Amino acid sequence: MKTPSFDKIKELAEKEFLKTRLGIAHLLSAWAKNDIENTLEHLLNGTGIENKDLIQVLEPLILNPQPEDFKLVTLCLIDNQSSTVTGADLFETISKNPTFRICRILFQGGLDFKQLIINLNDLHLEPMGIAGHLDDINPEAAYLGKYTRNLNQLAKDGIFNDLIGREMEVKAITNIMLRRKKCNVILTGLPGIGKTVLVRLLAKKILDGDISDSLKETIILELDIPGVVAGTMYRGQFEERMKKILDAVIGLDQRVILFMDEIHMIIGAGSAKNVNTDGANILKPYLTDRKFSVIGATTTDEYHQYILKDKAFTRRFEQYPVNEPDTELTNRIVRFQAQVLSKYHGVEISDEIIKNAIELTAQHIPNRCQPDKAIDLLDISCASTVKGRHTTLTENRLLSECARITGRDIEYLSSQNKNRLLNLETKINAELIGQKESVSRVCDTIIYRRLGVGSLERPLGVFMLSGKSGIGKTTFAALLARHFYGTPDALLYLDMAEYNEPYSYSKLVGAAPGYVGHDRNPGKLIQWMRDHGSGVILFDEIEKAHPDICQSLLGLLDNGRITSSGGDTLDAKQYIIIATTNAVTEKQLNRNQIGFGKSSSQQIRIKPMLLDYFSNEFLNRFDEILLFNSLGPEELKRIIALRIKETEARFLKKNIVLNVNPDQIYHFLLNKLNLAGFDARGVNKILERELLLPISRAIIKEQDTSNIEVLIDEEFYADTSIKINRIKGHNSTGENIRRVDKC
């Protein structure tokens, strides 16, 4: 029994929910209310839920729709890419996306997803061979109708007509299929890179006859692995089902390519304790048959995590890494998918917006793949546009959604906002005292790289900051994250004292294959880069790291690329990389006449002193090696004023007015700072101990702290401790009440 078409269900939903944007819940609810031919009732048979239950369960999603409810419908249309999308396809898309909230709600409502998958398999169209129905070729092949799809027939139906060829990759797969031995291939790559599309394009080439003669009569069957596993609760059920499928394939009179998407799922599937009969071991003997080949597809991580563990299984396959399509092909794919999105959302998408979506995702989401990430950005932006009751997708809407996805400031994402770049140096100098020259050189490098006139094969900036402790090196990295990327969360802080052993590199990129934790912990640096498409990476006190780790970072510093232990290469071209070091001592600086107040030409001589700690090869990777100035009395005075201003702002949030004269208190704090080494870190400690602690004690004695003004006694600097006059605010009659206490 065939389920109604998507267009029919959409028509019912439009009548049911007038002038409402239709999400997945609207469509299913309308179908359930108008199930005239009982097709939905048949599909839900045995799942523990009926039509009336489905309507009730979906009501909260209809009353409060979320963007993901609309995205599911879009995913269904994109996956099928034809006018023959049916109601069953809606449920199939739901079952393939278990993280969406509709799955949780249906499960809580009593739906048995295992039985639903079985029912969906029963509704699948019977596969078609080139010479007709498969069951006409071999009676046993009728069993394939439940668990496979014939990609040749789908290509014949025109479903793959809109796919754009990737000639080089398809040719490479074809060459593997023509081998005498080892004619099986596993396609690996990041999610969304186009592994499944390559197999569909191969089916299209077979249909068109644009392929080697020995493959012209080949049938490509796509195996539904979740469907094969579903419902096999008892020992032997899975093995029996798997063997029947493989025997039916071998029994066909034509050569067959069995396509297994998510092939890693057969590793361990159906196995029991002390019995090694999983799907991989069942498949192995069949791989020697010349009439039978397998194309598998999985992500690179899952390939290393699951498949490589079975060496006997791995050696029967050729691994073929799939890379992103080039720029021209990406543009063509995204433009086609934009037409699908425009039709569904009812939103106009201009060519300029499509171009911007590709550029934004390429620049700011580097660790996901095109064209998937550009299509996702367009989809969510269209959904947001419709929610705002507009019909045209604008650049501001696109930037806003990209900012939400990346967690970056919208001004950072906009290439048109040059004022932000020009004001970067001023904003940092307002908070980082005494390092104007270093700040200027860093900002200059970042600006010309950000505008695209610098090297495109390097990060936005790679800097080494040298100087004594407590003069602002780490603070500089934090300020860059906040003012350039728009959020303090854009900073990854790595204390290199924790990486003083050669094996510590695994903490950054993950344990190597064969070591404990290889398949669980990707490494701190790799995980952060996957979660953040851009930001500041700070290697603090890098001289404390093992020399082998510094050498391992050469690729990251030089060409903005780093490889995880799983083999994935991550792009770091939108990152700023900073290494700090306290390696050069004050004695060395004095001996070389370098330090506070010296010229920039003298500061360049810092590099020879660093050669005692780092290799020349390592130091040459940095755009700038900068010596931070030591802080003199004037700089300390400005830092004190800045910290007091910050303190006043914090007190004001608690309705406490703090009135402190920085010039007045400076002389008192200067004597205390001698003990702390005249650095910014000492300023914070002295301020807390000598000013904030006495003030806090005085305030806590007050019964009513709703409005208090704190004045410092004029004689506070004469003693070793300060004196505070506390003045309480006005009473209800407007009369002044003054009380003075000595602390």
XYZ file of C-alpha atoms in Angstrom:
743
model
C 0.000 0.000 0.000
C 1.445 3.339 -1.065
C 1.250 6.343 1.214
C -0.023 9.668 -0.176
C 2.378 12.056 -1.838
C 3.999 14.931 0.002
C 2.091 17.422 -2.144
C -1.230 15.815 -1.156
C -0.356 15.891 2.553
C 0.816 19.505 2.227
C -2.495 20.409 0.591
C -4.411 18.840 3.502
C -2.234 20.692 6.034
C -2.732 24.036 4.295
C -6.502 23.596 4.599
C -6.232 22.466 8.219
C -3.812 25.203 9.331
C -4.692 28.337 7.398
C -1.922 30.918 6.869
C 0.501 28.925 9.022
C 4.030 27.901 8.167
C 3.991 24.121 7.967
C 6.396 22.053 10.020
C 6.681 18.279 10.354
C 4.005 18.158 13.060
C 1.475 20.085 10.956
C 1.910 17.662 8.039
C 1.604 14.484 10.097
C -1.367 15.797 12.095
C -3.244 16.760 8.917
C -2.537 13.317 7.443
C -3.785 11.605 10.609
C -7.047 13.615 10.541
C -7.658 12.870 6.858
C -6.451 9.249 6.562
C -9.243 8.263 4.173
C -7.490 5.196 2.712
C -6.079 4.140 6.112
C -2.513 4.354 4.810
C -1.226 5.985 8.012
C -3.108 3.474 10.132
C -1.419 0.689 8.169
C 2.003 2.326 8.591
C 1.517 2.695 12.368
C 0.244 -0.869 12.795
C 1.936 -2.520 15.769
C 3.929 0.573 16.736
C 1.876 1.186 19.904
C 0.277 4.404 18.638
C -2.791 5.123 16.505
C -3.936 8.090 14.443
C -5.842 9.731 17.296
C -2.871 9.268 19.620
C -0.566 10.810 17.038
C -2.762 13.916 16.762
C -2.699 14.379 20.535
C 1.038 13.804 20.863
C 1.867 16.310 18.097
C -0.307 19.125 19.481
C 2.479 20.783 21.587
C 4.736 20.940 18.500
C 1.962 22.601 16.504
C 1.290 25.189 19.218
C 5.003 25.953 19.713
C 6.945 25.123 16.531
C 10.749 25.312 16.548
C 13.184 25.805 13.608
C 14.135 22.122 13.715
C 10.508 21.135 12.947
C 10.742 22.989 9.636
C 14.266 21.714 8.980
C 13.064 18.100 9.086
C 10.720 18.779 6.188
C 13.549 20.414 4.252
C 15.827 17.437 4.939
C 13.157 15.098 3.597
C 12.811 17.095 0.370
C 16.569 17.395 -0.117
C 17.219 13.701 0.566
C 14.628 12.573 -1.966
C 14.940 15.444 -4.453
C 11.918 14.442 -6.494
C 8.203 15.086 -6.851
C 7.474 11.533 -5.665
C 8.177 12.263 -1.978
C 5.560 10.425 0.124
C 4.244 10.396 3.658
C 6.422 7.378 4.407
C 9.467 9.491 3.531
C 8.499 11.938 6.298
C 8.609 9.153 8.886
C 11.827 7.788 7.406
C 13.487 11.206 7.781
C 12.301 11.394 11.407
C 13.771 7.958 12.182
C 17.126 9.003 10.674
C 17.361 12.096 12.915
C 16.893 10.789 16.480
C 18.271 13.958 18.114
C 15.294 16.077 16.992
C 12.658 16.746 19.631
C 9.823 15.119 17.635
C 11.563 11.742 18.102
C 11.624 12.210 21.857
C 7.983 13.276 21.952
C 6.831 10.359 19.769
C 8.839 7.918 21.876
C 7.340 9.301 25.085
C 3.916 9.017 23.435
C 4.414 5.269 23.035
C 5.762 4.906 19.471
C 7.920 1.795 18.893
C 10.551 3.019 16.441
C 11.858 -0.496 15.730
C 8.443 -1.593 14.516
C 8.048 1.647 12.566
C 11.282 0.939 10.682
C 10.071 -2.582 9.886
C 6.798 -1.158 8.566
C 8.673 1.385 6.472
C 10.788 -1.391 4.962
C 7.613 -3.248 4.031
C 6.421 -0.166 2.140
C 9.635 0.233 0.125
C 9.261 -0.055 -3.608
C 10.565 -3.348 -4.952
C 13.980 -2.835 -6.557
C 14.135 -2.864 -10.326
C 16.912 -4.365 -12.415
C 17.972 -3.186 -15.851
C 16.127 -6.115 -17.431
C 13.034 -5.727 -15.239
C 11.972 -6.691 -11.716
C 14.640 -8.439 -9.684
C 12.190 -11.174 -8.682
C 11.843 -11.990 -12.402
C 15.589 -12.637 -12.539
C 15.787 -14.714 -9.347
C 12.837 -15.758 -7.146
C 14.908 -15.341 -3.982
C 15.603 -11.734 -4.918
C 12.119 -10.714 -3.774
C 13.645 -10.731 -0.266
C 15.769 -7.788 -1.367
C 12.652 -5.646 -1.722
C 12.518 -5.061 2.032
C 16.130 -4.196 2.628
C 17.588 -2.659 -0.531
C 16.922 0.116 -3.027
C 17.917 -0.255 -6.659
C 19.874 2.877 -7.516
C 19.821 2.037 -11.230
C 16.034 2.251 -11.215
C 16.061 5.470 -9.217
C 18.461 6.902 -11.786
C 16.134 5.702 -14.548
C 13.228 7.470 -12.831
C 15.178 10.714 -13.093
C 15.713 11.183 -9.359
C 19.468 11.722 -9.832
C 19.177 13.997 -12.876
C 19.933 17.117 -10.866
C 23.127 15.724 -9.336
C 26.262 17.398 -10.622
C 29.128 15.172 -11.711
C 32.372 14.801 -9.823
C 34.223 13.129 -12.658
C 37.582 12.530 -11.002
C 36.159 10.835 -7.901
C 33.685 8.677 -9.864
C 36.466 7.589 -12.211
C 38.644 6.616 -9.246
C 35.833 4.474 -7.786
C 35.259 2.868 -11.188
C 38.937 1.920 -11.449
C 38.751 0.162 -8.083
C 35.648 -1.760 -9.211
C 37.593 -3.004 -12.270
C 40.447 -4.511 -10.242
C 41.001 -8.276 -10.321
C 41.349 -8.423 -6.556
C 40.315 -6.136 -3.762
C 37.565 -4.568 -5.883
C 35.765 -3.186 -2.838
C 36.043 0.398 -1.632
C 35.245 2.362 1.516
C 34.613 6.069 0.999
C 35.765 8.129 3.983
C 35.461 11.810 4.749
C 33.755 14.373 6.932
C 29.930 14.425 7.175
C 28.261 16.306 4.342
C 31.190 16.018 1.940
C 29.277 14.009 -0.681
C 30.159 10.315 -0.219
C 26.641 9.053 -0.955
C 26.314 11.363 -3.945
C 29.334 9.705 -5.612
C 27.574 6.322 -5.575
C 24.403 7.842 -7.024
C 26.457 9.460 -9.771
C 28.039 6.075 -10.503
C 24.537 4.604 -10.904
C 23.675 7.407 -13.292
C 26.789 6.708 -15.370
C 25.855 3.018 -15.569
C 22.376 3.959 -16.791
C 23.807 6.352 -19.400
C 26.341 3.752 -20.559
C 29.142 6.215 -19.843
C 31.307 3.575 -18.189
C 33.607 0.630 -18.911
C 31.986 -2.257 -20.798
C 32.526 -4.701 -17.917
C 30.369 -2.516 -15.649
C 27.576 -1.600 -18.062
C 25.247 -4.380 -16.855
C 26.003 -3.799 -13.169
C 23.212 -3.234 -10.643
C 23.864 -0.988 -7.623
C 21.758 -1.940 -4.608
C 21.744 0.278 -1.502
C 21.478 -1.821 1.656
C 19.375 -0.449 4.512
C 21.628 -1.494 7.416
C 19.363 -0.108 10.211
C 16.467 -2.004 8.641
C 18.477 -5.238 8.594
C 19.366 -4.859 12.275
C 15.892 -3.710 13.389
C 13.795 -6.352 15.104
C 16.574 -8.957 15.424
C 16.195 -9.431 19.150
C 17.100 -13.135 19.346
C 20.264 -15.052 18.585
C 20.539 -15.992 14.914
C 17.905 -13.632 13.517
C 20.390 -11.094 12.226
C 22.716 -13.744 10.750
C 19.829 -15.401 8.944
C 18.569 -12.125 7.506
C 22.038 -11.008 6.429
C 22.852 -14.336 4.747
C 19.545 -14.346 2.867
C 20.280 -10.881 1.493
C 23.817 -11.807 0.422
C 22.700 -15.141 -1.095
C 20.003 -13.319 -3.052
C 22.591 -10.839 -4.358
C 24.995 -13.612 -5.389
C 22.095 -15.462 -7.076
C 21.411 -12.632 -9.501
C 22.547 -13.118 -13.088
C 24.180 -9.720 -13.177
C 27.143 -8.227 -11.426
C 26.033 -6.385 -8.289
C 27.576 -3.534 -6.338
C 26.152 -3.455 -2.824
C 26.305 0.051 -1.375
C 26.440 0.206 2.440
C 26.051 3.702 3.837
C 27.361 3.962 7.428
C 29.203 0.691 6.856
C 30.796 0.865 10.312
C 27.417 -0.223 11.718
C 27.960 -3.835 10.572
C 31.055 -4.123 12.792
C 29.704 -5.926 15.849
C 26.112 -6.007 14.551
C 24.437 -9.278 15.529
C 27.376 -10.563 17.578
C 26.904 -12.218 20.950
C 29.188 -12.941 23.882
C 32.027 -15.314 22.917
C 30.480 -15.704 19.433
C 32.135 -13.671 16.683
C 29.408 -13.710 14.013
C 28.885 -10.006 13.379
C 27.925 -8.530 10.030
C 31.541 -8.003 8.983
C 32.451 -11.685 9.444
C 29.318 -12.796 7.592
C 30.232 -10.512 4.682
C 33.914 -11.529 4.369
C 33.476 -14.817 2.414
C 31.218 -13.142 -0.150
C 33.828 -10.515 -0.986
C 35.863 -13.062 -2.987
C 33.083 -13.492 -5.570
C 33.911 -11.608 -8.786
C 30.209 -10.918 -9.415
C 29.904 -9.048 -6.158
C 31.522 -5.832 -4.915
C 30.863 -3.555 -1.964
C 31.064 0.214 -1.723
C 30.942 1.411 1.863
C 30.707 4.954 3.188
C 31.579 6.254 6.640
C 33.249 9.216 8.320
C 36.993 9.252 8.833
C 36.605 9.108 12.634
C 34.281 6.089 12.487
C 36.589 4.383 9.998
C 39.456 4.600 12.483
C 37.264 3.878 15.499
C 35.479 0.775 14.198
C 36.681 -0.592 10.868
C 40.455 -0.433 11.315
C 40.129 -2.608 14.413
C 39.143 -5.543 12.188
C 42.298 -6.021 10.109
C 40.918 -8.998 8.166
C 37.912 -6.956 7.107
C 39.947 -3.825 6.333
C 42.404 -5.582 4.004
C 39.574 -6.564 1.668
C 38.790 -2.904 0.986
C 40.525 0.029 -0.638
C 40.063 3.212 1.383
C 39.253 6.245 -0.767
C 39.244 9.623 1.057
C 36.614 11.996 -0.358
C 37.524 15.680 -0.323
C 35.401 18.788 -0.685
C 34.318 19.758 -4.210
C 36.187 22.667 -5.746
C 34.816 26.205 -5.636
C 33.053 26.058 -9.009
C 31.269 22.793 -8.269
C 30.338 23.952 -4.755
C 28.689 27.023 -6.269
C 26.651 24.920 -8.676
C 25.493 22.492 -5.979
C 24.522 25.236 -3.525
C 22.648 27.162 -6.228
C 20.554 24.112 -7.028
C 19.777 23.420 -3.372
C 18.922 27.112 -2.899
C 16.159 26.647 -5.473
C 14.728 23.776 -3.401
C 14.867 25.880 -0.233
C 13.328 28.885 -1.957
C 10.410 26.794 -3.160
C 9.781 25.244 0.253
C 10.152 28.352 2.410
C 8.588 30.742 -0.086
C 11.611 33.021 0.309
C 13.499 34.735 -2.487
C 17.243 33.939 -2.434
C 19.423 36.098 -4.675
C 22.677 35.002 -6.328
C 24.550 37.470 -4.127
C 23.135 35.880 -0.968
C 24.149 32.416 -2.207
C 27.668 33.694 -2.848
C 27.808 35.285 0.616
C 26.605 32.065 2.259
C 29.389 30.088 0.609
C 32.037 32.666 1.543
C 30.816 33.058 5.143
C 30.766 29.325 5.836
C 34.096 28.762 4.097
C 35.738 31.497 6.179
C 34.101 31.101 9.578
C 33.064 27.431 9.741
C 36.259 25.859 8.357
C 35.925 22.486 10.056
C 32.672 21.485 8.392
C 32.344 20.572 4.739
C 30.961 22.286 1.706
C 28.375 22.216 0.290
C 26.587 20.957 3.415
C 27.431 23.906 5.660
C 26.404 26.545 3.103
C 23.077 24.780 2.511
C 22.459 24.582 6.271
C 23.117 28.314 6.686
C 20.707 29.172 3.861
C 18.074 26.840 5.323
C 18.121 28.272 8.846
C 18.293 31.825 7.472
C 15.207 31.184 5.330
C 13.393 29.769 8.366
C 14.290 32.870 10.363
C 13.126 35.093 7.496
C 9.725 33.402 7.365
C 9.382 33.648 11.139
C 9.907 37.396 10.809
C 7.154 37.498 8.168
C 9.440 38.511 5.309
C 9.766 37.033 1.827
C 13.340 37.960 0.882
C 16.495 36.646 2.505
C 18.767 39.617 3.309
C 22.484 39.848 4.054
C 21.803 41.025 7.629
C 19.648 37.965 8.265
C 22.369 35.718 6.840
C 25.042 37.386 9.007
C 22.830 37.160 12.083
C 22.322 33.405 11.704
C 26.012 32.829 10.965
C 26.882 34.800 14.119
C 24.506 32.615 16.134
C 26.023 29.399 14.741
C 29.647 30.451 15.246
C 29.154 32.417 18.482
C 30.992 35.356 16.934
C 30.063 39.029 16.892
C 28.084 39.955 13.773
C 30.473 42.861 13.123
C 33.399 40.441 13.044
C 31.674 38.385 10.336
C 30.938 41.406 8.138
C 33.773 42.072 5.726
C 32.369 45.561 5.122
C 32.954 46.795 8.684
C 36.432 48.288 8.397
C 35.962 50.576 11.409
C 36.054 47.552 13.682
C 39.497 46.627 12.372
C 40.762 50.189 12.523
C 39.557 50.645 16.118
C 41.033 47.344 17.299
C 44.379 48.866 18.294
C 42.742 51.754 20.191
C 40.447 49.429 22.161
C 43.285 47.145 23.205
C 45.604 50.000 24.202
C 42.856 51.388 26.423
C 43.068 48.234 28.556
C 46.653 47.031 27.994
C 49.074 49.596 29.405
C 52.610 50.197 28.184
C 52.723 47.928 25.115
C 51.692 50.249 22.271
C 54.393 49.203 19.825
C 53.712 45.473 20.222
C 49.964 46.021 19.952
C 50.438 48.044 16.770
C 52.546 45.387 15.061
C 50.119 42.599 15.957
C 47.064 44.577 14.814
C 48.722 45.541 11.524
C 49.385 41.881 10.694
C 45.843 40.832 11.574
C 44.276 43.648 9.530
C 46.019 42.893 6.240
C 45.451 39.144 6.627
C 41.767 39.695 7.495
C 41.307 41.806 4.380
C 42.763 38.981 2.280
C 45.838 40.805 1.004
C 48.282 38.736 3.055
C 49.196 35.081 2.611
C 46.083 32.909 2.299
C 47.973 29.827 3.457
C 48.671 31.043 7.000
C 46.606 31.797 10.120
C 45.477 35.398 10.656
C 48.553 35.923 12.807
C 51.260 33.890 14.560
C 53.044 35.776 17.341
C 55.526 35.092 20.125
C 55.333 37.468 23.085
C 58.406 37.568 25.282
C 59.037 39.389 28.539
C 58.945 39.057 32.309
C 55.918 37.712 34.129
C 52.935 39.936 34.895
C 53.283 42.605 32.191
C 50.240 41.729 30.072
C 51.141 38.949 27.586
C 48.252 36.662 28.534
C 45.944 39.655 28.947
C 46.740 40.675 25.370
C 45.486 37.311 24.054
C 42.260 37.651 26.061
C 41.695 41.193 24.750
C 42.166 40.026 21.153
C 39.523 37.341 21.669
C 37.063 39.858 23.133
C 37.601 42.788 20.771
C 38.420 41.030 17.502
C 36.197 37.949 17.675
C 33.535 39.606 19.813
C 33.491 37.176 22.759
C 35.883 36.080 25.545
C 34.872 32.476 24.743
C 36.957 32.740 21.566
C 40.143 32.074 23.597
C 41.701 28.637 24.085
C 44.211 28.808 26.959
C 46.840 26.057 27.000
C 49.244 26.008 29.965
C 52.320 24.464 28.343
C 53.741 23.441 31.715
C 51.278 20.536 31.408
C 52.975 19.358 28.193
C 56.538 18.793 29.388
C 56.776 15.164 28.244
C 57.135 14.057 24.583
C 53.943 11.968 24.758
C 51.991 15.023 25.984
C 51.262 15.918 22.369
C 48.473 13.335 22.514
C 46.666 15.639 24.969
C 46.408 18.173 22.156
C 45.519 16.021 19.120
C 44.342 12.742 20.678
C 46.011 9.425 21.376
C 47.542 7.592 18.432
C 45.818 4.424 17.093
C 46.488 1.477 19.377
C 46.663 3.552 22.555
C 44.024 3.768 25.266
C 41.496 6.506 24.591
C 42.237 6.805 20.862
C 38.578 6.391 19.904
C 37.158 8.496 22.751
C 39.241 11.609 23.386
C 40.116 13.711 20.305
C 42.511 15.973 22.266
C 41.968 19.404 23.803
C 43.177 21.435 20.804
C 41.362 19.331 18.192
C 38.081 19.312 20.119
C 38.165 23.086 20.635
C 38.898 23.722 16.960
C 36.004 21.479 15.960
C 33.696 23.416 18.272
C 35.019 26.866 17.286
C 35.616 27.806 13.672
C 37.871 30.692 14.683
C 39.484 32.226 17.759
C 42.721 32.824 19.645
C 44.891 29.832 20.537
C 47.258 30.726 23.395
C 50.292 28.533 24.163
C 51.203 30.085 27.511
C 54.812 29.786 28.746
C 55.739 27.637 25.774
C 59.354 27.286 26.930
C 58.064 24.794 29.544
C 56.760 22.414 26.850
C 58.869 19.504 25.607
C 60.901 20.431 22.468
C 59.215 17.632 20.493
C 55.858 19.348 21.006
C 57.185 22.616 19.611
C 58.401 20.752 16.529
C 54.995 19.061 16.150
C 53.326 22.484 15.972
C 55.306 23.642 12.921
C 52.529 22.814 10.457
C 49.940 24.674 12.531
C 52.127 27.786 12.780
C 53.300 27.788 9.175
C 50.341 26.806 6.969
C 47.435 26.828 9.404
C 46.736 23.101 9.325
C 46.887 20.413 11.981
C 46.101 16.692 11.750
C 44.260 14.825 14.475
C 45.285 11.369 15.629
C 42.324 10.044 13.632
C 43.725 11.439 10.391
C 41.431 14.458 9.952
C 43.137 17.678 8.867
C 41.710 20.815 10.486
C 41.994 24.293 9.026
C 43.316 27.045 11.330
C 43.414 29.919 8.851
C 40.799 31.926 10.784
C 42.705 31.672 14.073
C 45.231 33.929 15.784
C 48.000 31.877 17.393
C 49.994 33.338 20.283
C 52.860 31.814 22.236
C 54.154 33.529 25.367
C 57.496 32.975 27.035
C 59.368 34.149 30.127
C 62.537 32.432 28.912
C 64.679 35.541 28.515
C 65.794 36.809 31.916
C 66.148 40.421 33.011
C 69.911 39.928 33.255
C 70.058 38.923 29.596
C 67.972 41.928 28.625
C 70.175 44.325 30.566
C 73.315 42.736 29.178
C 72.039 43.254 25.638
C 70.780 46.763 26.426
C 67.199 45.835 25.668
C 64.284 46.789 27.825
C 61.926 49.536 28.746
C 62.337 52.688 26.711
C 64.638 51.172 24.063
C 64.024 51.446 20.328
C 62.294 48.846 18.203
C 65.519 48.157 16.282
C 67.101 46.988 19.529
C 64.094 44.829 20.330
C 64.666 42.751 17.194
C 67.710 41.283 18.951
C 65.423 39.269 21.192
C 65.476 36.366 18.711
C 69.184 35.405 19.240
C 68.527 35.091 22.971
C 65.534 32.808 22.340
C 67.715 30.419 20.313
C 68.984 29.072 23.625
C 65.478 27.703 24.230
C 63.906 27.147 20.788
C 65.129 25.934 17.401
C 65.599 28.447 14.613
C 63.137 26.409 12.531
C 60.477 26.943 15.194
C 61.118 30.667 15.670
C 61.008 31.309 11.907
C 57.325 30.255 11.860
C 56.244 33.375 13.780
C 55.116 36.542 11.998
C 56.433 38.655 14.871
C 58.598 37.919 17.906
C 57.864 40.793 20.271
C 59.432 41.882 23.540
C 56.891 43.276 25.976
C 58.124 46.312 27.900
C 58.693 46.222 31.622
C 56.308 48.516 33.491
C 57.608 51.791 34.929
C 56.001 54.048 37.572
C 53.790 55.886 35.056
C 52.472 52.639 33.592
C 51.722 51.283 37.064
C 49.875 54.484 37.917
C 47.679 54.124 34.822
C 47.033 50.472 35.647
C 45.977 51.427 39.186
C 43.597 54.051 37.786
C 42.153 51.496 35.358
C 41.654 48.864 38.063
C 40.015 51.386 40.422
C 37.653 52.405 37.633
C 36.715 48.755 37.100
C 36.207 48.368 40.863
C 33.930 51.421 41.004
C 31.794 49.911 38.234
C 31.445 46.620 40.157
C 30.442 48.437 43.363
C 27.951 50.584 41.475
C 26.100 47.465 40.339
C 25.418 46.840 44.040
C 24.159 50.415 44.580
C 27.380 51.363 46.347
C 29.124 54.546 45.237
C 32.881 54.198 45.623
C 34.716 57.533 45.465
C 38.494 57.009 45.290
C 41.112 59.428 43.992
C 43.768 57.394 42.097
C 46.413 60.125 42.463
C 45.806 60.202 46.191
C 46.048 56.484 46.766
C 48.892 55.886 44.322
C 51.727 56.888 46.682
C 50.420 54.581 49.361
C 50.140 51.607 46.989
C 53.523 52.233 45.378
C 55.381 51.254 48.553
C 53.310 48.083 48.778
C 53.997 47.255 45.128
C 57.750 47.151 45.738
C 57.165 43.879 47.520
C 55.176 42.484 44.583
C 57.767 43.104 41.877
C 56.295 46.144 40.093
C 54.041 44.220 37.740
C 50.359 44.306 36.857
C 49.677 41.110 38.758
C 51.064 42.801 41.874
C 48.714 45.757 41.352
C 45.690 43.493 41.558
C 46.927 41.791 44.721
C 47.765 45.043 46.496
C 44.465 46.652 45.532
C 42.539 43.706 46.895
C 44.473 43.481 50.159
C 44.993 47.177 50.959
C 41.844 48.789 49.547
C 39.029 46.361 48.757
C 39.334 44.283 51.920
C 39.014 47.269 54.344
C 36.171 48.703 52.284
C 34.347 45.360 52.301
C 34.719 45.082 56.085
C 33.365 48.587 56.570
C 30.412 48.007 54.262
C 29.377 44.712 55.788
C 28.887 46.433 59.169
C 26.180 48.626 57.677
C 22.607 47.469 58.304
C 21.294 49.183 55.172
C 23.648 48.994 52.180
C 21.152 50.095 49.548
C 22.914 53.405 48.918
C 26.333 53.997 50.455
C 29.067 56.453 49.511
C 32.590 55.487 50.493
C 35.201 58.224 50.989
C 38.852 57.639 51.769
C 40.191 59.595 54.779
C 42.805 62.214 53.840
C 45.293 60.693 56.269
C 45.004 57.155 54.913
C 48.456 57.221 53.257
C 50.286 58.258 56.402
C 49.853 54.898 58.091
C 50.245 51.304 57.078
C 46.488 50.948 56.683
C 43.734 53.119 55.207
C 40.940 54.941 56.998
C 37.416 55.049 55.589
C 34.616 57.551 56.138
C 31.260 55.913 55.461
C 28.418 58.284 54.636
C 24.930 56.859 54.587
C 22.426 58.180 52.053
C 19.413 60.470 52.512
C 16.543 59.462 54.782
C 12.902 59.542 53.773
C 12.487 63.198 54.884
C 15.373 64.355 52.746
C 17.638 65.196 55.743
C 21.301 64.186 55.520
C 22.465 61.521 57.961
C 26.239 61.356 58.378
C 28.186 58.836 60.365
C 31.994 58.668 60.337
C 33.881 55.570 61.422
C 37.601 54.979 61.491
C 38.904 51.672 60.142
